[in-house]
PDB file of N, CA and C in Angstrom:
ATOM      1  N   MET X   1      16.335   2.030   2.851  1.00  0.00           N
ATOM      2  CA  MET X   1      15.090   2.728   2.580  1.00  0.00           C
ATOM      3  C   MET X   1      14.347   2.976   3.880  1.00  0.00           C
ATOM      4  N   THR X   2      13.532   3.966   3.842  1.00  0.00           N
ATOM      5  CA  THR X   2      12.781   4.287   5.041  1.00  0.00           C
ATOM      6  C   THR X   2      11.634   3.300   5.229  1.00  0.00           C
ATOM      7  N   ALA X   3      11.134   3.261   6.440  1.00  0.00           N
ATOM      8  CA  ALA X   3      10.007   2.374   6.746  1.00  0.00           C
ATOM      9  C   ALA X   3       8.791   2.742   5.889  1.00  0.00           C
ATOM     10  N   TYR X   4       8.591   4.028   5.641  1.00  0.00           N
ATOM     11  CA  TYR X   4       7.458   4.466   4.822  1.00  0.00           C
ATOM     12  C   TYR X   4       7.540   3.876   3.413  1.00  0.00           C
ATOM     13  N   VAL X   5       8.718   3.964   2.811  1.00  0.00           N
ATOM     14  CA  VAL X   5       8.890   3.431   1.459  1.00  0.00           C
ATOM     15  C   VAL X   5       8.695   1.925   1.460  1.00  0.00           C
ATOM     16  N   ASN X   6       9.260   1.245   2.448  1.00  0.00           N
ATOM     17  CA  ASN X   6       9.078  -0.206   2.548  1.00  0.00           C
ATOM     18  C   ASN X   6       7.606  -0.569   2.672  1.00  0.00           C
ATOM     19  N   ASP X   7       6.870   0.157   3.504  1.00  0.00           N
ATOM     20  CA  ASP X   7       5.440  -0.109   3.682  1.00  0.00           C
ATOM     21  C   ASP X   7       4.672   0.114   2.378  1.00  0.00           C
ATOM     22  N   GLU X   8       4.994   1.194   1.678  1.00  0.00           N
ATOM     23  CA  GLU X   8       4.316   1.486   0.413  1.00  0.00           C
ATOM     24  C   GLU X   8       4.606   0.408  -0.630  1.00  0.00           C
ATOM     25  N   LEU X   9       5.859  -0.008  -0.723  1.00  0.00           N
ATOM     26  CA  LEU X   9       6.210  -1.053  -1.688  1.00  0.00           C
ATOM     27  C   LEU X   9       5.522  -2.369  -1.359  1.00  0.00           C
ATOM     28  N   ALA X  10       5.440  -2.700  -0.072  1.00  0.00           N
ATOM     29  CA  ALA X  10       4.796  -3.949   0.342  1.00  0.00           C
ATOM     30  C   ALA X  10       3.302  -3.938   0.018  1.00  0.00           C
ATOM     31  N   ALA X  11       2.686  -2.761   0.062  1.00  0.00           N
ATOM     32  CA  ALA X  11       1.246  -2.653  -0.182  1.00  0.00           C
ATOM     33  C   ALA X  11       0.910  -2.474  -1.668  1.00  0.00           C
ATOM     34  N   THR X  12       1.912  -2.386  -2.514  1.00  0.00           N
ATOM     35  CA  THR X  12       1.689  -2.122  -3.932  1.00  0.00           C
ATOM     36  C   THR X  12       1.516  -3.427  -4.705  1.00  0.00           C
ATOM     37  N   ASP X  13       0.437  -3.486  -5.485  1.00  0.00           N
ATOM     38  CA  ASP X  13       0.206  -4.664  -6.325  1.00  0.00           C
ATOM     39  C   ASP X  13       0.317  -4.264  -7.800  1.00  0.00           C
ATOM     40  N   ASP X  14       0.175  -5.226  -8.688  1.00  0.00           N
ATOM     41  CA  ASP X  14       0.327  -4.963 -10.121  1.00  0.00           C
ATOM     42  C   ASP X  14      -0.656  -3.914 -10.623  1.00  0.00           C
ATOM     43  N   ALA X  15      -1.878  -3.946 -10.120  1.00  0.00           N
ATOM     44  CA  ALA X  15      -2.881  -2.977 -10.568  1.00  0.00           C
ATOM     45  C   ALA X  15      -2.455  -1.557 -10.207  1.00  0.00           C
ATOM     46  N   ARG X  16      -1.929  -1.389  -9.012  1.00  0.00           N
ATOM     47  CA  ARG X  16      -1.491  -0.050  -8.594  1.00  0.00           C
ATOM     48  C   ARG X  16      -0.287   0.406  -9.413  1.00  0.00           C
ATOM     49  N   LEU X  17       0.620  -0.516  -9.741  1.00  0.00           N
ATOM     50  CA  LEU X  17       1.791  -0.150 -10.541  1.00  0.00           C
ATOM     51  C   LEU X  17       1.399   0.369 -11.919  1.00  0.00           C
ATOM     52  N   ASP X  18       0.248  -0.066 -12.420  1.00  0.00           N
ATOM     53  CA  ASP X  18      -0.221   0.364 -13.740  1.00  0.00           C
ATOM     54  C   ASP X  18      -1.043   1.652 -13.706  1.00  0.00           C
ATOM     55  N   GLU X  19      -1.316   2.181 -12.512  1.00  0.00           N
ATOM     56  CA  GLU X  19      -2.117   3.405 -12.403  1.00  0.00           C
ATOM     57  C   GLU X  19      -1.322   4.604 -12.909  1.00  0.00           C
ATOM     58  N   PRO X  20      -1.952   5.435 -13.738  1.00  0.00           N
ATOM     59  CA  PRO X  20      -1.249   6.631 -14.228  1.00  0.00           C
ATOM     60  C   PRO X  20      -1.275   7.757 -13.192  1.00  0.00           C
ATOM     61  N   ARG X  21      -0.238   8.564 -13.222  1.00  0.00           N
ATOM     62  CA  ARG X  21      -0.152   9.768 -12.395  1.00  0.00           C
ATOM     63  C   ARG X  21       0.302  10.893 -13.312  1.00  0.00           C
ATOM     64  N   SER X  22      -0.233  12.084 -13.089  1.00  0.00           N
ATOM     65  CA  SER X  22       0.122  13.239 -13.912  1.00  0.00           C
ATOM     66  C   SER X  22       0.493  14.411 -13.025  1.00  0.00           C
ATOM     67  N   ALA X  23       1.382  15.255 -13.554  1.00  0.00           N
ATOM     68  CA  ALA X  23       1.798  16.447 -12.825  1.00  0.00           C
ATOM     69  C   ALA X  23       2.371  17.454 -13.812  1.00  0.00           C
ATOM     70  N   VAL X  24       2.333  18.709 -13.416  1.00  0.00           N
ATOM     71  CA  VAL X  24       2.992  19.775 -14.169  1.00  0.00           C
ATOM     72  C   VAL X  24       4.201  20.188 -13.347  1.00  0.00           C
ATOM     73  N   LEU X  25       5.384  19.727 -13.769  1.00  0.00           N
ATOM     74  CA  LEU X  25       6.605  20.055 -13.043  1.00  0.00           C
ATOM     75  C   LEU X  25       7.126  21.431 -13.437  1.00  0.00           C
ATOM     76  N   TRP X  26       7.039  21.756 -14.706  1.00  0.00           N
ATOM     77  CA  TRP X  26       7.405  23.064 -15.249  1.00  0.00           C
ATOM     78  C   TRP X  26       6.305  23.453 -16.222  1.00  0.00           C
ATOM     79  N   HIS X  27       5.789  24.644 -16.078  1.00  0.00           N
ATOM     80  CA  HIS X  27       4.694  25.076 -16.948  1.00  0.00           C
ATOM     81  C   HIS X  27       5.085  25.022 -18.418  1.00  0.00           C
ATOM     82  N   GLU X  28       6.361  25.295 -18.714  1.00  0.00           N
ATOM     83  CA  GLU X  28       6.819  25.272 -20.105  1.00  0.00           C
ATOM     84  C   GLU X  28       6.726  23.868 -20.711  1.00  0.00           C
ATOM     85  N   TRP X  29       6.855  22.845 -19.892  1.00  0.00           N
ATOM     86  CA  TRP X  29       6.827  21.464 -20.384  1.00  0.00           C
ATOM     87  C   TRP X  29       5.409  20.915 -20.483  1.00  0.00           C
ATOM     88  N   GLY X  30       4.490  21.536 -19.773  1.00  0.00           N
ATOM     89  CA  GLY X  30       3.124  21.041 -19.747  1.00  0.00           C
ATOM     90  C   GLY X  30       2.981  19.842 -18.814  1.00  0.00           C
ATOM     91  N   GLU X  31       1.856  19.190 -18.907  1.00  0.00           N
ATOM     92  CA  GLU X  31       1.576  18.039 -18.044  1.00  0.00           C
ATOM     93  C   GLU X  31       2.317  16.801 -18.542  1.00  0.00           C
ATOM     94  N   GLU X  32       2.891  16.074 -17.596  1.00  0.00           N
ATOM     95  CA  GLU X  32       3.557  14.806 -17.907  1.00  0.00           C
ATOM     96  C   GLU X  32       2.847  13.692 -17.159  1.00  0.00           C
ATOM     97  N   SER X  33       2.762  12.537 -17.781  1.00  0.00           N
ATOM     98  CA  SER X  33       2.111  11.383 -17.159  1.00  0.00           C
ATOM     99  C   SER X  33       3.049  10.186 -17.162  1.00  0.00           C
ATOM    100  N   ARG X  34       3.043   9.471 -16.066  1.00  0.00           N
ATOM    101  CA  ARG X  34       3.802   8.230 -15.909  1.00  0.00           C
ATOM    102  C   ARG X  34       2.955   7.295 -15.060  1.00  0.00           C
ATOM    103  N   THR X  35       3.226   6.002 -15.171  1.00  0.00           N
ATOM    104  CA  THR X  35       2.552   5.072 -14.265  1.00  0.00           C
ATOM    105  C   THR X  35       3.307   5.057 -12.937  1.00  0.00           C
ATOM    106  N   VAL X  36       2.654   4.537 -11.919  1.00  0.00           N
ATOM    107  CA  VAL X  36       3.298   4.390 -10.615  1.00  0.00           C
ATOM    108  C   VAL X  36       4.539   3.515 -10.760  1.00  0.00           C
ATOM    109  N   GLY X  37       4.447   2.455 -11.548  1.00  0.00           N
ATOM    110  CA  GLY X  37       5.586   1.563 -11.762  1.00  0.00           C
ATOM    111  C   GLY X  37       6.766   2.274 -12.410  1.00  0.00           C
ATOM    112  N   GLN X  38       6.508   3.097 -13.426  1.00  0.00           N
ATOM    113  CA  GLN X  38       7.583   3.853 -14.071  1.00  0.00           C
ATOM    114  C   GLN X  38       8.243   4.795 -13.073  1.00  0.00           C
ATOM    115  N   SER X  39       7.439   5.437 -12.266  1.00  0.00           N
ATOM    116  CA  SER X  39       7.974   6.368 -11.273  1.00  0.00           C
ATOM    117  C   SER X  39       8.818   5.647 -10.231  1.00  0.00           C
ATOM    118  N   LEU X  40       8.336   4.513  -9.755  1.00  0.00           N
ATOM    119  CA  LEU X  40       9.106   3.746  -8.771  1.00  0.00           C
ATOM    120  C   LEU X  40      10.428   3.262  -9.349  1.00  0.00           C
ATOM    121  N   ARG X  41      10.408   2.800 -10.588  1.00  0.00           N
ATOM    122  CA  ARG X  41      11.657   2.354 -11.215  1.00  0.00           C
ATOM    123  C   ARG X  41      12.657   3.499 -11.311  1.00  0.00           C
ATOM    124  N   THR X  42      12.189   4.683 -11.653  1.00  0.00           N
ATOM    125  CA  THR X  42      13.078   5.843 -11.740  1.00  0.00           C
ATOM    126  C   THR X  42      13.673   6.175 -10.381  1.00  0.00           C
ATOM    127  N   ILE X  43      12.838   6.205  -9.353  1.00  0.00           N
ATOM    128  CA  ILE X  43      13.306   6.530  -8.004  1.00  0.00           C
ATOM    129  C   ILE X  43      14.315   5.499  -7.519  1.00  0.00           C
ATOM    130  N   LEU X  44      14.011   4.225  -7.690  1.00  0.00           N
ATOM    131  CA  LEU X  44      14.922   3.175  -7.232  1.00  0.00           C
ATOM    132  C   LEU X  44      16.232   3.191  -8.014  1.00  0.00           C
ATOM    133  N   HIS X  45      16.160   3.428  -9.312  1.00  0.00           N
ATOM    134  CA  HIS X  45      17.374   3.516 -10.125  1.00  0.00           C
ATOM    135  C   HIS X  45      18.254   4.676  -9.651  1.00  0.00           C
ATOM    136  N   GLU X  46      17.657   5.835  -9.435  1.00  0.00           N
ATOM    137  CA  GLU X  46      18.418   6.997  -8.963  1.00  0.00           C
ATOM    138  C   GLU X  46      19.042   6.728  -7.596  1.00  0.00           C
ATOM    139  N   HIS X  47      18.284   6.101  -6.716  1.00  0.00           N
ATOM    140  CA  HIS X  47      18.804   5.771  -5.382  1.00  0.00           C
ATOM    141  C   HIS X  47      20.021   4.850  -5.492  1.00  0.00           C
ATOM    142  N   LEU X  48      19.916   3.812  -6.303  1.00  0.00           N
ATOM    143  CA  LEU X  48      21.024   2.870  -6.460  1.00  0.00           C
ATOM    144  C   LEU X  48      22.244   3.525  -7.093  1.00  0.00           C
ATOM    145  N   GLU X  49      22.035   4.382  -8.080  1.00  0.00           N
ATOM    146  CA  GLU X  49      23.164   5.065  -8.720  1.00  0.00           C
ATOM    147  C   GLU X  49      23.860   6.015  -7.747  1.00  0.00           C
ATOM    148  N   HIS X  50      23.096   6.762  -6.968  1.00  0.00           N
ATOM    149  CA  HIS X  50      23.702   7.660  -5.979  1.00  0.00           C
ATOM    150  C   HIS X  50      24.481   6.861  -4.946  1.00  0.00           C
ATOM    151  N   HIS X  51      23.925   5.746  -4.510  1.00  0.00           N
ATOM    152  CA  HIS X  51      24.602   4.887  -3.534  1.00  0.00           C
ATOM    153  C   HIS X  51      25.908   4.340  -4.113  1.00  0.00           C
ATOM    154  N   ARG X  52      25.858   3.903  -5.356  1.00  0.00           N
ATOM    155  CA  ARG X  52      27.051   3.348  -6.008  1.00  0.00           C
ATOM    156  C   ARG X  52      28.155   4.396  -6.096  1.00  0.00           C
ATOM    157  N   TYR X  53      27.816   5.605  -6.507  1.00  0.00           N
ATOM    158  CA  TYR X  53      28.823   6.654  -6.607  1.00  0.00           C
ATOM    159  C   TYR X  53      29.342   7.068  -5.235  1.00  0.00           C
ATOM    160  N   ALA X  54      28.478   7.117  -4.245  1.00  0.00           N
ATOM    161  CA  ALA X  54      28.928   7.464  -2.891  1.00  0.00           C
ATOM    162  C   ALA X  54      29.921   6.435  -2.379  1.00  0.00           C
ATOM    163  N   GLU X  55      29.629   5.151  -2.570  1.00  0.00           N
ATOM    164  CA  GLU X  55      30.564   4.106  -2.137  1.00  0.00           C
ATOM    165  C   GLU X  55      31.886   4.209  -2.885  1.00  0.00           C
ATOM    166  N   ARG X  56      31.814   4.461  -4.178  1.00  0.00           N
ATOM    167  CA  ARG X  56      33.040   4.597  -4.971  1.00  0.00           C
ATOM    168  C   ARG X  56      33.880   5.764  -4.465  1.00  0.00           C
ATOM    169  N   ASP X  57      33.237   6.914  -4.245  1.00  0.00           N
ATOM    170  CA  ASP X  57      33.971   8.093  -3.803  1.00  0.00           C
ATOM    171  C   ASP X  57      34.527   7.913  -2.398  1.00  0.00           C
ATOM    172  N   LEU X  58      33.765   7.279  -1.510  1.00  0.00           N
ATOM    173  CA  LEU X  58      34.267   7.023  -0.162  1.00  0.00           C
ATOM    174  C   LEU X  58      35.468   6.088  -0.203  1.00  0.00           C
ATOM    175  N   ALA X  59      35.422   5.096  -1.075  1.00  0.00           N
ATOM    176  CA  ALA X  59      36.549   4.169  -1.197  1.00  0.00           C
ATOM    177  C   ALA X  59      37.794   4.903  -1.700  1.00  0.00           C
ATOM    178  N   LEU X  60      37.616   5.802  -2.665  1.00  0.00           N
ATOM    179  CA  LEU X  60      38.749   6.572  -3.184  1.00  0.00           C
ATOM    180  C   LEU X  60      39.360   7.463  -2.111  1.00  0.00           C
ATOM    181  N   LEU X  61      38.516   7.938  -1.206  1.00  0.00           N
ATOM    182  CA  LEU X  61      38.998   8.795  -0.119  1.00  0.00           C
ATOM    183  C   LEU X  61      39.532   7.989   1.056  1.00  0.00           C
ATOM    184  N   GLY X  62      39.415   6.674   0.984  1.00  0.00           N
ATOM    185  CA  GLY X  62      39.886   5.819   2.069  1.00  0.00           C
ATOM    186  C   GLY X  62      39.002   5.867   3.300  1.00  0.00           C
ATOM    187  N   HIS X  63      37.732   6.187   3.108  1.00  0.00           N
ATOM    188  CA  HIS X  63      36.795   6.286   4.227  1.00  0.00           C
ATOM    189  C   HIS X  63      36.465   4.888   4.744  1.00  0.00           C
ATOM    190  N   PRO X  64      36.416   4.706   6.072  1.00  0.00           N
ATOM    191  CA  PRO X  64      36.149   3.371   6.626  1.00  0.00           C
ATOM    192  C   PRO X  64      34.757   2.819   6.317  1.00  0.00           C
ATOM    193  N   MET X  65      33.801   3.655   5.915  1.00  0.00           N
ATOM    194  CA  MET X  65      32.453   3.157   5.614  1.00  0.00           C
ATOM    195  C   MET X  65      32.368   2.540   4.227  1.00  0.00           C
ATOM    196  N   ALA X  66      33.415   2.686   3.436  1.00  0.00           N
ATOM    197  CA  ALA X  66      33.382   2.166   2.059  1.00  0.00           C
ATOM    198  C   ALA X  66      33.539   0.666   2.038  1.00  0.00           C
TER     199      ALA X  66
END
C-alpha cells in the first residue's frame, strides 16, 4: 500500500469508520451512500483479490516474482 493509504488508515478511528459518504456514480442509479468502513472494506477486499489472482497467474507463467 502507498504511504498515503497507510497514513489514512493509521489516522482512522471507529467514529470515522461509521461516517456516511454519498456520491452519484451514475445518474441512472441515483445517489448511493456507504460508511467509510464499508468503503475501506471494499477497497481492501478488491486489492487482496487482484493481488491473489496476479500471484496465481504469475506462478502459472513461471514468473520469478511469483
